[in-house]
mmCIF file of C-alpha atoms in Angstrom:
data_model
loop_
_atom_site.group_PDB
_atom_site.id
_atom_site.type_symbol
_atom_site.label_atom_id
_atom_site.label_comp_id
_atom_site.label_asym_id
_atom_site.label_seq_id
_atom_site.Cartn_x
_atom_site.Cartn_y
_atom_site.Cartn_z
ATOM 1 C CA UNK A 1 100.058 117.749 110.826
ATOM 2 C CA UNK A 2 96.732 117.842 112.719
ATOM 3 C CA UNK A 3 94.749 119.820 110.501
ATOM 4 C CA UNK A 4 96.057 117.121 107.197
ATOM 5 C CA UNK A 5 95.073 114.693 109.104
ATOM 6 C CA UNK A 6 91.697 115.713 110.138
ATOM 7 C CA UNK A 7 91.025 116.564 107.192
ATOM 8 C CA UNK A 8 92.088 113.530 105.372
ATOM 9 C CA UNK A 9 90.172 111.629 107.879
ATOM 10 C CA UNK A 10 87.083 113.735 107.466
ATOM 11 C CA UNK A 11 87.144 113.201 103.420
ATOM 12 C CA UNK A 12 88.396 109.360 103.661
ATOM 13 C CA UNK A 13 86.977 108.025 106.788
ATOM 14 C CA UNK A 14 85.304 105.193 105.254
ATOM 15 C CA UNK A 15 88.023 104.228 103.534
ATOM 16 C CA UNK A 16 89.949 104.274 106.618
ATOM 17 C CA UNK A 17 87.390 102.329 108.809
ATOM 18 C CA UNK A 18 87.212 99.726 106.376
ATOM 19 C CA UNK A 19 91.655 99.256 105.385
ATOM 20 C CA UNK A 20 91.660 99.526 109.470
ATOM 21 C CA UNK A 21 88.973 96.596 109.865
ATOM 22 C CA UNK A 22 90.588 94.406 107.261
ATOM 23 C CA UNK A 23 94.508 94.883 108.325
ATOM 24 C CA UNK A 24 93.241 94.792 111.827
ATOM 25 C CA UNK A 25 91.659 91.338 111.164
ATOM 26 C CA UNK A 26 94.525 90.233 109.121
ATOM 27 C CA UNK A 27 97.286 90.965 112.154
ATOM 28 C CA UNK A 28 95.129 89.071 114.217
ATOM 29 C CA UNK A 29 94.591 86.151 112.293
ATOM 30 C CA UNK A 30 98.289 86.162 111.388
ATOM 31 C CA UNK A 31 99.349 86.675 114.936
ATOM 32 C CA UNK A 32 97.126 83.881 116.262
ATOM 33 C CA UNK A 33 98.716 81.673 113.270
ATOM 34 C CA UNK A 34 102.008 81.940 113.908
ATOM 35 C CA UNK A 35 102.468 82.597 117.867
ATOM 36 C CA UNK A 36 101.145 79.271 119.449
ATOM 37 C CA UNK A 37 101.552 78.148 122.928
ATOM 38 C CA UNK A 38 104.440 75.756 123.337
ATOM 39 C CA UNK A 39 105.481 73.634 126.618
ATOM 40 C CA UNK A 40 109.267 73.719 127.571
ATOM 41 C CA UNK A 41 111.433 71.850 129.791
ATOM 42 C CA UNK A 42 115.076 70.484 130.517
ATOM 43 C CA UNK A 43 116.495 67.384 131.860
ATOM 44 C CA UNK A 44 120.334 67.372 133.100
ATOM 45 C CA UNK A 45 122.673 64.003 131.533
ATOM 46 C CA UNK A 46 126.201 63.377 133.154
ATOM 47 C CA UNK A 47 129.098 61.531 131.971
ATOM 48 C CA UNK A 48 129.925 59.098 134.853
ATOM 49 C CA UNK A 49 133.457 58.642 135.770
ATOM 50 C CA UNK A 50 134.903 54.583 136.832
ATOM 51 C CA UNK A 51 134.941 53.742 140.029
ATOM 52 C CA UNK A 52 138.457 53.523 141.188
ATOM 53 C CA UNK A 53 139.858 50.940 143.930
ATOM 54 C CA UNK A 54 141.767 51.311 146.933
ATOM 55 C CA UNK A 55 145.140 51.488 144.701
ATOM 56 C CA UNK A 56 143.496 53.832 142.511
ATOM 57 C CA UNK A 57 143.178 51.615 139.792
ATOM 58 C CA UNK A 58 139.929 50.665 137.995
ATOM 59 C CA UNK A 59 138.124 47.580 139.386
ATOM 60 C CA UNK A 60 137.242 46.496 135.756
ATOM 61 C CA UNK A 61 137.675 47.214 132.343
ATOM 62 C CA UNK A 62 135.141 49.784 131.685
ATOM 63 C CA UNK A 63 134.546 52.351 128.630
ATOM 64 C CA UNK A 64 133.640 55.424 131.701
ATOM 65 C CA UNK A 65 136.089 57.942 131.142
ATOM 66 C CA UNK A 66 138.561 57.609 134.793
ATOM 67 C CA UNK A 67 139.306 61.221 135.816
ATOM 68 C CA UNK A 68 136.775 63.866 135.452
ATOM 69 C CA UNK A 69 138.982 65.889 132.966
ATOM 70 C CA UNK A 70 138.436 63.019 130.582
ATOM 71 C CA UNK A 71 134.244 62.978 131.667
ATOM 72 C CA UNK A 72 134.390 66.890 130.618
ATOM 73 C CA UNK A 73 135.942 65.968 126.985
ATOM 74 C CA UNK A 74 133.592 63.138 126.784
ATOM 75 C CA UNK A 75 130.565 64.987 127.138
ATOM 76 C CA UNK A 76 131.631 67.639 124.980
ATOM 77 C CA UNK A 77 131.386 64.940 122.256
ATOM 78 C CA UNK A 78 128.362 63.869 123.926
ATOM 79 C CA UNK A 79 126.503 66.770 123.496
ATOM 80 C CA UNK A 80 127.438 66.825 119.897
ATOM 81 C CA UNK A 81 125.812 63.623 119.218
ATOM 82 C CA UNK A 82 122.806 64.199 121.267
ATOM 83 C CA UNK A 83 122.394 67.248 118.927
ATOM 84 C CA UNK A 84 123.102 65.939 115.465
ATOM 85 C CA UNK A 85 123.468 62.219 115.462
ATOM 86 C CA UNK A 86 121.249 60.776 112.815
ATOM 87 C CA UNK A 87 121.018 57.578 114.233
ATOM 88 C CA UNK A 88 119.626 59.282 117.143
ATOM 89 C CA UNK A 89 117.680 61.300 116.287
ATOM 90 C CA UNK A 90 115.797 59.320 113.874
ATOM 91 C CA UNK A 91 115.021 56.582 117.092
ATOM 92 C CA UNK A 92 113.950 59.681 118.378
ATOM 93 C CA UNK A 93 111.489 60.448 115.832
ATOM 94 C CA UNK A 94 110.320 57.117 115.044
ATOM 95 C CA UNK A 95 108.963 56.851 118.616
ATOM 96 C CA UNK A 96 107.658 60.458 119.324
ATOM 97 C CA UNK A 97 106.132 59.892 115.163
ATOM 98 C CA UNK A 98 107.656 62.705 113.717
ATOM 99 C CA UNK A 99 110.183 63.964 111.851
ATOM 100 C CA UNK A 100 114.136 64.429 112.264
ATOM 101 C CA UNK A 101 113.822 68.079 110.953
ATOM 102 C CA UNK A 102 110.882 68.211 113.955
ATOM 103 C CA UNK A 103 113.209 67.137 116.336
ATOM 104 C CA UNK A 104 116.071 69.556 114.992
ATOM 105 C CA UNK A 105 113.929 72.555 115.372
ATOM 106 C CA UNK A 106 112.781 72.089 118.765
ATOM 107 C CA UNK A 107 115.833 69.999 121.017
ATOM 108 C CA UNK A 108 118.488 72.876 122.411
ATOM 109 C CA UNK A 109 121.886 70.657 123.587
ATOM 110 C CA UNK A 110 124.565 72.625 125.334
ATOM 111 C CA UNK A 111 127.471 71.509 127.682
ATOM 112 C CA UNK A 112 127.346 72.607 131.264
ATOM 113 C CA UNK A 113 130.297 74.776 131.752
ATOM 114 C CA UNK A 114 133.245 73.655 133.671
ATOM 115 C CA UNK A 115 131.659 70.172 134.366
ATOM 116 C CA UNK A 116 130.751 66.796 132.646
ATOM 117 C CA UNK A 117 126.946 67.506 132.417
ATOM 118 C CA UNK A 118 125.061 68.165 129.619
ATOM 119 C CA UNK A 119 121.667 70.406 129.530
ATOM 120 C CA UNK A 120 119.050 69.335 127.046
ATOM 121 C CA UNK A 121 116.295 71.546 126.237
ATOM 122 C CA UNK A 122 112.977 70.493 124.164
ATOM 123 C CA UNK A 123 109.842 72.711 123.300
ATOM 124 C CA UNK A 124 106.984 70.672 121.995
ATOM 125 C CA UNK A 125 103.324 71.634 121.457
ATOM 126 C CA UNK A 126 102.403 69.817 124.592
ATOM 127 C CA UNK A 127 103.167 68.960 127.908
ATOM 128 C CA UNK A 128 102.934 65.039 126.825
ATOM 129 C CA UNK A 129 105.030 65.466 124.279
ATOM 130 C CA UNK A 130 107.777 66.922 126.094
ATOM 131 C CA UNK A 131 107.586 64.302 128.768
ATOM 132 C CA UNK A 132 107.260 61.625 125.609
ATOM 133 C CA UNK A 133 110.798 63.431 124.180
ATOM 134 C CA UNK A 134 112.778 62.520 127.326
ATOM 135 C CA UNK A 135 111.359 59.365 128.288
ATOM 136 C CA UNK A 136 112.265 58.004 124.903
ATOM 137 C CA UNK A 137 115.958 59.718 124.967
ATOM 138 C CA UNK A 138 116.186 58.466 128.313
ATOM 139 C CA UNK A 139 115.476 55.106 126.889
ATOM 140 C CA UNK A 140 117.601 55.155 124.295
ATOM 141 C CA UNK A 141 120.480 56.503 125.900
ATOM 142 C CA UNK A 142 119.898 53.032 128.566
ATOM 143 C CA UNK A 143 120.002 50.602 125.419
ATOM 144 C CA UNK A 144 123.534 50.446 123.649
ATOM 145 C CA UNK A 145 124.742 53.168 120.978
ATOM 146 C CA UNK A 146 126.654 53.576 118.149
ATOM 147 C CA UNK A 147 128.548 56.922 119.224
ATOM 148 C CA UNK A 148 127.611 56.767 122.994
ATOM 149 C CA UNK A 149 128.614 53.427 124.846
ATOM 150 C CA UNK A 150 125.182 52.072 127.021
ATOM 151 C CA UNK A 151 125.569 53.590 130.887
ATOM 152 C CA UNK A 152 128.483 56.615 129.571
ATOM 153 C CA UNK A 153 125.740 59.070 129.842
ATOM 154 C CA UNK A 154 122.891 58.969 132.534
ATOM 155 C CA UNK A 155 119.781 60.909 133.433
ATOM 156 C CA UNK A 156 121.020 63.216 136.390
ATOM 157 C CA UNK A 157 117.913 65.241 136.336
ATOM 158 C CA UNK A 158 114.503 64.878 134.814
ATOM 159 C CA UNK A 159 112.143 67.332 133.661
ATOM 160 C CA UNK A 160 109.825 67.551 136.790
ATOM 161 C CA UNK A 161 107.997 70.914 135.631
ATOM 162 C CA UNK A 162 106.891 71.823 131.923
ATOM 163 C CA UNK A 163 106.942 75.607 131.734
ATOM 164 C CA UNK A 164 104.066 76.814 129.518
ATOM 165 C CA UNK A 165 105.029 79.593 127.110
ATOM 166 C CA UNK A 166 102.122 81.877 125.091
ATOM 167 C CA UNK A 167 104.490 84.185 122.950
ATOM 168 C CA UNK A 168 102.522 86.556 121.361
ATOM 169 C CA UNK A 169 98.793 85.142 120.885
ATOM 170 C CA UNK A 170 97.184 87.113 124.195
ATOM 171 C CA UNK A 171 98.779 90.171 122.810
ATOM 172 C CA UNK A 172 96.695 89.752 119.153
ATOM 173 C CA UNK A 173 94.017 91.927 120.181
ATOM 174 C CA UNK A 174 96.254 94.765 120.624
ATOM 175 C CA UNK A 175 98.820 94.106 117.590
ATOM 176 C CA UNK A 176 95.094 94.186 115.738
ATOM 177 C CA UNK A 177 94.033 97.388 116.584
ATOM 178 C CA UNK A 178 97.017 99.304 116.759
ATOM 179 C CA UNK A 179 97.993 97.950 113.081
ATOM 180 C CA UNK A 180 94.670 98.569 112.049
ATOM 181 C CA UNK A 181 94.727 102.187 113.630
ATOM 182 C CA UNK A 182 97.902 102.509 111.782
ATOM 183 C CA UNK A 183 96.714 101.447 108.288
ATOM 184 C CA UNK A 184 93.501 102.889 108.480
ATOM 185 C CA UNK A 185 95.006 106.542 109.221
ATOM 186 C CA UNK A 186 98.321 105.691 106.967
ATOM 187 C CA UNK A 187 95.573 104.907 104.015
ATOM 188 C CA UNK A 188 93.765 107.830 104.642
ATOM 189 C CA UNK A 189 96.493 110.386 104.488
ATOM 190 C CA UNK A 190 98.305 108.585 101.088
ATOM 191 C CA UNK A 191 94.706 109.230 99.612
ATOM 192 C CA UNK A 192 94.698 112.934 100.642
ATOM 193 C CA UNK A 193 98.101 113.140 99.776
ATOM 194 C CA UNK A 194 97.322 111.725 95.760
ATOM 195 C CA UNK A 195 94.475 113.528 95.642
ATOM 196 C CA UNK A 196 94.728 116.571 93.676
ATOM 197 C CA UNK A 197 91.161 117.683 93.677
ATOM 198 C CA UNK A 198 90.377 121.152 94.761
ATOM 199 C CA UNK A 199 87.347 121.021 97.085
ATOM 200 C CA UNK A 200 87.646 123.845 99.302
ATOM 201 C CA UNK A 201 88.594 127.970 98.947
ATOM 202 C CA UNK A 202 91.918 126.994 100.818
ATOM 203 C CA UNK A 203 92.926 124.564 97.886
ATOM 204 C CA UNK A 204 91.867 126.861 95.389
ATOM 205 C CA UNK A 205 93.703 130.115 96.689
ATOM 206 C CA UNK A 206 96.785 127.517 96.908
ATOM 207 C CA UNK A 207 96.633 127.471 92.804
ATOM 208 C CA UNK A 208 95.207 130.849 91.487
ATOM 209 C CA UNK A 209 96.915 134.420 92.024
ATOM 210 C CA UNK A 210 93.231 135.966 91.990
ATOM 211 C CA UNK A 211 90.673 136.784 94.926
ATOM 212 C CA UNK A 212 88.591 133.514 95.486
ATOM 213 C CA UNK A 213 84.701 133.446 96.740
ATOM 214 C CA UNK A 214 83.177 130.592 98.007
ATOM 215 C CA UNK A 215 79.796 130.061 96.675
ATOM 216 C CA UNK A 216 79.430 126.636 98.727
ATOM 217 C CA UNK A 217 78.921 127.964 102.673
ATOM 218 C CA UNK A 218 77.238 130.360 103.508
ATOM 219 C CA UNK A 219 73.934 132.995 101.704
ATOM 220 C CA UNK A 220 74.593 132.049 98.233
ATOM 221 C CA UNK A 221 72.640 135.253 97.131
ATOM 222 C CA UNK A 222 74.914 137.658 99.455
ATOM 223 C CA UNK A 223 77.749 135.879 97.783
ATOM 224 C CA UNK A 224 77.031 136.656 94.528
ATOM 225 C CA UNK A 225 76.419 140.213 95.362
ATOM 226 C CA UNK A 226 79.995 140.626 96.617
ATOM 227 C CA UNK A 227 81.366 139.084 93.948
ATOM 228 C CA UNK A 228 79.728 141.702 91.703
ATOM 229 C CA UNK A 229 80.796 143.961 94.393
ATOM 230 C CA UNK A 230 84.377 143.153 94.269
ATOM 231 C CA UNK A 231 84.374 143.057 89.947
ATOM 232 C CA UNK A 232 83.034 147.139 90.095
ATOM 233 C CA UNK A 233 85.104 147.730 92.906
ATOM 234 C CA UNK A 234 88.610 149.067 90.921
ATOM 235 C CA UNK A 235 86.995 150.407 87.731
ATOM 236 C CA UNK A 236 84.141 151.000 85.603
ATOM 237 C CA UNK A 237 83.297 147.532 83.963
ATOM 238 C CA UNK A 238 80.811 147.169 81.218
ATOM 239 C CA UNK A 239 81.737 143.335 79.857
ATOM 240 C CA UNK A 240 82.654 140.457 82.143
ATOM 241 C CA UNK A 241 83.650 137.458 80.384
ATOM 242 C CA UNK A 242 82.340 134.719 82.564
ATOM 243 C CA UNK A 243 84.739 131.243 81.876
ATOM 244 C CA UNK A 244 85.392 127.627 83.379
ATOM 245 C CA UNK A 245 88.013 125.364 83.621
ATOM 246 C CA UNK A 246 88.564 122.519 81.139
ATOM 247 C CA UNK A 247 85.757 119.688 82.233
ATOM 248 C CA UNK A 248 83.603 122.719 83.227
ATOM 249 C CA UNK A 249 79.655 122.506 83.486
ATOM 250 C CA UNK A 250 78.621 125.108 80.722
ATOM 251 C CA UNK A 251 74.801 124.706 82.287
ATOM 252 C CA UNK A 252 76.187 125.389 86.054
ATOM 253 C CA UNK A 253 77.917 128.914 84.459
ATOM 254 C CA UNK A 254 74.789 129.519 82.515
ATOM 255 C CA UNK A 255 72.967 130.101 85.656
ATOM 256 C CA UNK A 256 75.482 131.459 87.674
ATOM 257 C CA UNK A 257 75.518 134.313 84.931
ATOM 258 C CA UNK A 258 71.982 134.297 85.581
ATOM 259 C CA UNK A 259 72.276 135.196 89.395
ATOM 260 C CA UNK A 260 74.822 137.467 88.800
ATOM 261 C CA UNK A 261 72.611 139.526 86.510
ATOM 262 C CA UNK A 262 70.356 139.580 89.052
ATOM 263 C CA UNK A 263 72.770 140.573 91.926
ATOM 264 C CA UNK A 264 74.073 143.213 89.207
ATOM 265 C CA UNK A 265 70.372 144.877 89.478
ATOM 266 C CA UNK A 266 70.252 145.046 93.405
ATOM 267 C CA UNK A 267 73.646 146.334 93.697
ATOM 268 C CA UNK A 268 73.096 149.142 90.881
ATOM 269 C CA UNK A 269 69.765 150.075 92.619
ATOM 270 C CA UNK A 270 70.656 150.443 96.166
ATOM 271 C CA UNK A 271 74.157 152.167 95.504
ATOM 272 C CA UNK A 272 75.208 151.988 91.724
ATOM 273 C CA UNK A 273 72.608 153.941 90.116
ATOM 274 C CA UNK A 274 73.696 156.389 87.273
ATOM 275 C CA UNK A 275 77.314 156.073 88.239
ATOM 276 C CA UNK A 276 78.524 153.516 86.101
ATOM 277 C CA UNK A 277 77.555 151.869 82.975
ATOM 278 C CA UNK A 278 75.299 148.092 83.770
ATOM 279 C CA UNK A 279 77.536 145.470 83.317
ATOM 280 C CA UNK A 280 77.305 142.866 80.916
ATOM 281 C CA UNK A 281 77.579 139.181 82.076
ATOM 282 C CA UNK A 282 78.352 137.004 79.117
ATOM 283 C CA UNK A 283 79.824 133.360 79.105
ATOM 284 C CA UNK A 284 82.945 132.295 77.225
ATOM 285 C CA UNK A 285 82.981 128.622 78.049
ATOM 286 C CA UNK A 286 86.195 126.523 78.668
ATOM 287 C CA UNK A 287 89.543 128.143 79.054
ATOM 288 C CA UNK A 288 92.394 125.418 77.770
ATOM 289 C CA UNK A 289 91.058 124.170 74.917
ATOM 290 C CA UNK A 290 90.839 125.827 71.547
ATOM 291 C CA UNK A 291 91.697 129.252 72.668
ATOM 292 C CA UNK A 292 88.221 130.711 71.667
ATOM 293 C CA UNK A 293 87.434 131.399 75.539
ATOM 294 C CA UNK A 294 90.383 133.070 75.610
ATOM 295 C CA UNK A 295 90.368 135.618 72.657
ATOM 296 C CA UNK A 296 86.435 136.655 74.521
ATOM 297 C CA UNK A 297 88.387 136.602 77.395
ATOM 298 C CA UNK A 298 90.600 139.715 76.585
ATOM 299 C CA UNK A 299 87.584 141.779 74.881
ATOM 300 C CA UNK A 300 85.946 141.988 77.994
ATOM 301 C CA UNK A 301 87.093 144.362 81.247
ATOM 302 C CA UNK A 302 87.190 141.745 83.506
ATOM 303 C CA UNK A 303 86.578 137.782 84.009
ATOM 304 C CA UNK A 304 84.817 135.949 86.268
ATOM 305 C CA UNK A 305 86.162 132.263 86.431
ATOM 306 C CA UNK A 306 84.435 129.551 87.697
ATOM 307 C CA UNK A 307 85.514 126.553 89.037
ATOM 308 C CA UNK A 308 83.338 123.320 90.349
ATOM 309 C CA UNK A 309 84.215 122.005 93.722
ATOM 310 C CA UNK A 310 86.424 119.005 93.202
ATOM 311 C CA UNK A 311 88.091 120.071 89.860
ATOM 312 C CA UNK A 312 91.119 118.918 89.399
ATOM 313 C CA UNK A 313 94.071 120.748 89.808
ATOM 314 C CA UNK A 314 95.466 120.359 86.305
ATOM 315 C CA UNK A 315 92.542 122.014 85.146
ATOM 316 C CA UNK A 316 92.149 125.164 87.309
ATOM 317 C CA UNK A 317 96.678 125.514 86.451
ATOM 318 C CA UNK A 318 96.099 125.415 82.741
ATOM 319 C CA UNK A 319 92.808 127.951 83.056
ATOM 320 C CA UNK A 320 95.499 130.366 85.082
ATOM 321 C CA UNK A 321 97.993 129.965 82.796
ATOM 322 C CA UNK A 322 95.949 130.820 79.400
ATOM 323 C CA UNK A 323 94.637 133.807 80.814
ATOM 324 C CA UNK A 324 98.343 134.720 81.935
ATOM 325 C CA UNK A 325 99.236 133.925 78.538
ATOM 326 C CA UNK A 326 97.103 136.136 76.752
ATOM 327 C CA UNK A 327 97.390 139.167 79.311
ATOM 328 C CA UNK A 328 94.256 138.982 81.204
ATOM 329 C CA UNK A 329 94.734 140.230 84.596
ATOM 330 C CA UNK A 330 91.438 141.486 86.141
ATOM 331 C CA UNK A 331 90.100 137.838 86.969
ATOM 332 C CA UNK A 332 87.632 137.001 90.104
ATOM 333 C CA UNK A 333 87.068 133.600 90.600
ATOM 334 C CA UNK A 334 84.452 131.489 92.696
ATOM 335 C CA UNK A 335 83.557 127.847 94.038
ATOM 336 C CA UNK A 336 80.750 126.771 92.901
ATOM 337 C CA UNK A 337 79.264 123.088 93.827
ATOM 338 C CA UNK A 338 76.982 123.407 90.934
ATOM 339 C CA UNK A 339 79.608 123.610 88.890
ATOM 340 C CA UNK A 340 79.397 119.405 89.397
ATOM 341 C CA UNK A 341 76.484 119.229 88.740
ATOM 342 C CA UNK A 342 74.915 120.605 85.799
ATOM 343 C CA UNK A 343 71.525 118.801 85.958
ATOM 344 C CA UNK A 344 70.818 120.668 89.329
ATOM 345 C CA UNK A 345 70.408 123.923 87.086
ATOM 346 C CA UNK A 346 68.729 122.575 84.464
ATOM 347 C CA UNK A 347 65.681 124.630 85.262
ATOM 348 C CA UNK A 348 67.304 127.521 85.538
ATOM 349 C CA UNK A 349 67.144 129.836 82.305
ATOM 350 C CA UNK A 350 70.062 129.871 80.391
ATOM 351 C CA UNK A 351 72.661 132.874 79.741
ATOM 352 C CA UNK A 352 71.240 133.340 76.224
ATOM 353 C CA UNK A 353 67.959 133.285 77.165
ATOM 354 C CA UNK A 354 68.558 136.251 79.510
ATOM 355 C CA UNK A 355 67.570 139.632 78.292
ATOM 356 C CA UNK A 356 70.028 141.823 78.062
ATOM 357 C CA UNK A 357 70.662 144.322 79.878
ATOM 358 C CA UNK A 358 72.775 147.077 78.209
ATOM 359 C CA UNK A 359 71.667 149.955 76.558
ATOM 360 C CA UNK A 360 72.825 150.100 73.390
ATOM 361 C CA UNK A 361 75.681 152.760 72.902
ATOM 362 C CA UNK A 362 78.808 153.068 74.436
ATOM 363 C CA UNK A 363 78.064 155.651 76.745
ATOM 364 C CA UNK A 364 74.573 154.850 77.403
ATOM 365 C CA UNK A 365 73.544 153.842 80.812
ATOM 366 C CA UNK A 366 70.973 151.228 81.529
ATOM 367 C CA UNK A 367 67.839 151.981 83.381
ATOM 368 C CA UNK A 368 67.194 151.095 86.646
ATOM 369 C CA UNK A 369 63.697 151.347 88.139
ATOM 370 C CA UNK A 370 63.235 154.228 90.804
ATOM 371 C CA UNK A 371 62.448 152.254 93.806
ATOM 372 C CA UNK A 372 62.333 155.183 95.885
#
């Protein structure tokens, strides 16, 4: 996993930076949007029971529930109507000036278990309007209701302390970065992932069956020379066809063909001389296409295929499988940059400007200068 992702972050860091800036600023923003700091607090109401007399008999009539059984089913009801009670709630909202669904979303009423009290709970955006929400069902609950008779429920406890509550906004910083970190590296693997470019001799050895040389790193011209090296290494070889993928630079292989004609000349001087015949380089242009580089191909001993850094793998598959197809197994191939860029070699002299360099006649061997 770490050498995908270094790599992935090597080739797409700027796309990374940038998908990790922008989510990182969007997770803050939406954070900060939606995680405000609210005020909370809760205020205790009580169903009163009748005072009884000496006989145990009420002194008066009296709607007060008279045992506190009956002040435990009462505010059971209560609660109920302190929750949901349009009337209510709409006094409620009228005062505060806001809504009922306002109100809905932010009151909490629950029963007190095992006892006639009732817990309500309100979060507002402020401390003011918390203390406004309680003074003005305090109020109302003093003045005579529809569903709750004026003095059945009192105010056993007011809200003395508002409890501020941040949620999530001092965490937004973090929740940025580590969604941005998360994107960013997420992004850049996907892209590595869908990428099917071959930039490097590790991709391109994962797709050809053939020795690969990397002409990008390194002495180019020592490069070359092994390559020639490694073509007259298993037999005799007099023609090398010389061929590119589909989407090929024909320029870039023109002056490859050129070095290699050149590298062909050291290595015959200093250790070739007289034992073989001189090679000759020629170019066959794209393999894929209309099957023309493929019938030079298989006239010559041996092929030499190029391929740009950054072809696509498509293109390097269907160059492998028409020389499979027509028998060709001898095959070197290389990475060449210039393969991308054929105005770099435009200077260059072209293959068929090249002289040759074969004797004519089978047998005949081409002559090398004595540089002894």
């Amino acid at each position: 996993m770490r050498q995908p992702l270094g790599k992935a972050l090597r080739r797409f860091w700027l796309v990374a930076v940038l998908a990790a800036v922008v989510s990182g600023l969007a997770a803050y923003a939406a954070v900060g949007s939606v995680s405000r700091t609210t005020y909370v607090a809760n205020a205790l109401y009580i169903v009163p029971t009748a005072p009884a007399t000496a006989d145990g008999e009420t002194s008066a009539p009296t709607t007060l529930p008279t045992s506190p059984y009956d002040a435990e089913r009462l505010a059971q009801n209560y609660a109920l109507v302190l929750g949901e009670d349009a009337q209510l709630l709409d006094g409620l909202a009228a005062t505060l000036g806001v809504t009922r669904s306002h109100l809905l979303a932010r009151v909490v009423v629950e029963n007190v278990p095992s006892s006639a009290a009732i817990r309500v709970t309100y979060t507002g955006d402020s401390a003011a309007e918390v203390e406004n929400y309680f003074t003005a069902l305090t109020d109302l609950l003093n003045a005579p209701q529809p569903n709750i008779p004026q003095g059945n429920l009192r105010a056993l406890s007011l809200p003395n302390d508002t409890t501020e509550q941040a949620g999530l906004a001092p965490l937004a910083p973090v929740i940025a970065v580590v969604v941005g970190l998360l994107v960013g590296v997420g992004g850049a693997l996907l892209l590595e992932r869908m990428d099917s470019r071959l930039r490097t001799a590790s991709d391109l050895r994962r797709v050809v069956p053939w020795p690969v040389f990397d002409l990008t790193r390194g002495q180019r011209s020592a490069r070359v020379q092994t390559v020639v090296l490694r073509i007259l290494s298993e037999s005799p070889t007099r023609h090398v066809a010389v061929a590119t993928v589909p989407g090929g630079s024909a320029g870039a292989v023109d002056a490859l063909v050129h070095e290699v004609r050149s590298a062909s000349l050291a290595v015959f001087s200093a250790e070739r001389r007289g034992s073989s015949p001189y090679p000759n380089w020629h170019p066959v242009g794209e393999l894929g296409t209309d099957g023309a580089a493929e019938r030079r191909a298989l006239e010559g001993d041996a092929v030499l295929l190029v391929v740009g850094s950054g072809a696509r793998a498509r293109d390097v598959e269907t160059a492998v499988s028409s020389l499979h197809d027509v028998g060709v197994e001898s095959v070197v191939v290389v990475l060449d940059a210039a393969a991308r860029r054929p105005r770099e070699h435009q200077g260059a002299p072209r293959a068929a400007e090249q002289p040759e360099l074969e004797t004519a006649g089978d047998d005949a061997v081409h002559a090398v200068p004595d540089r002894r």
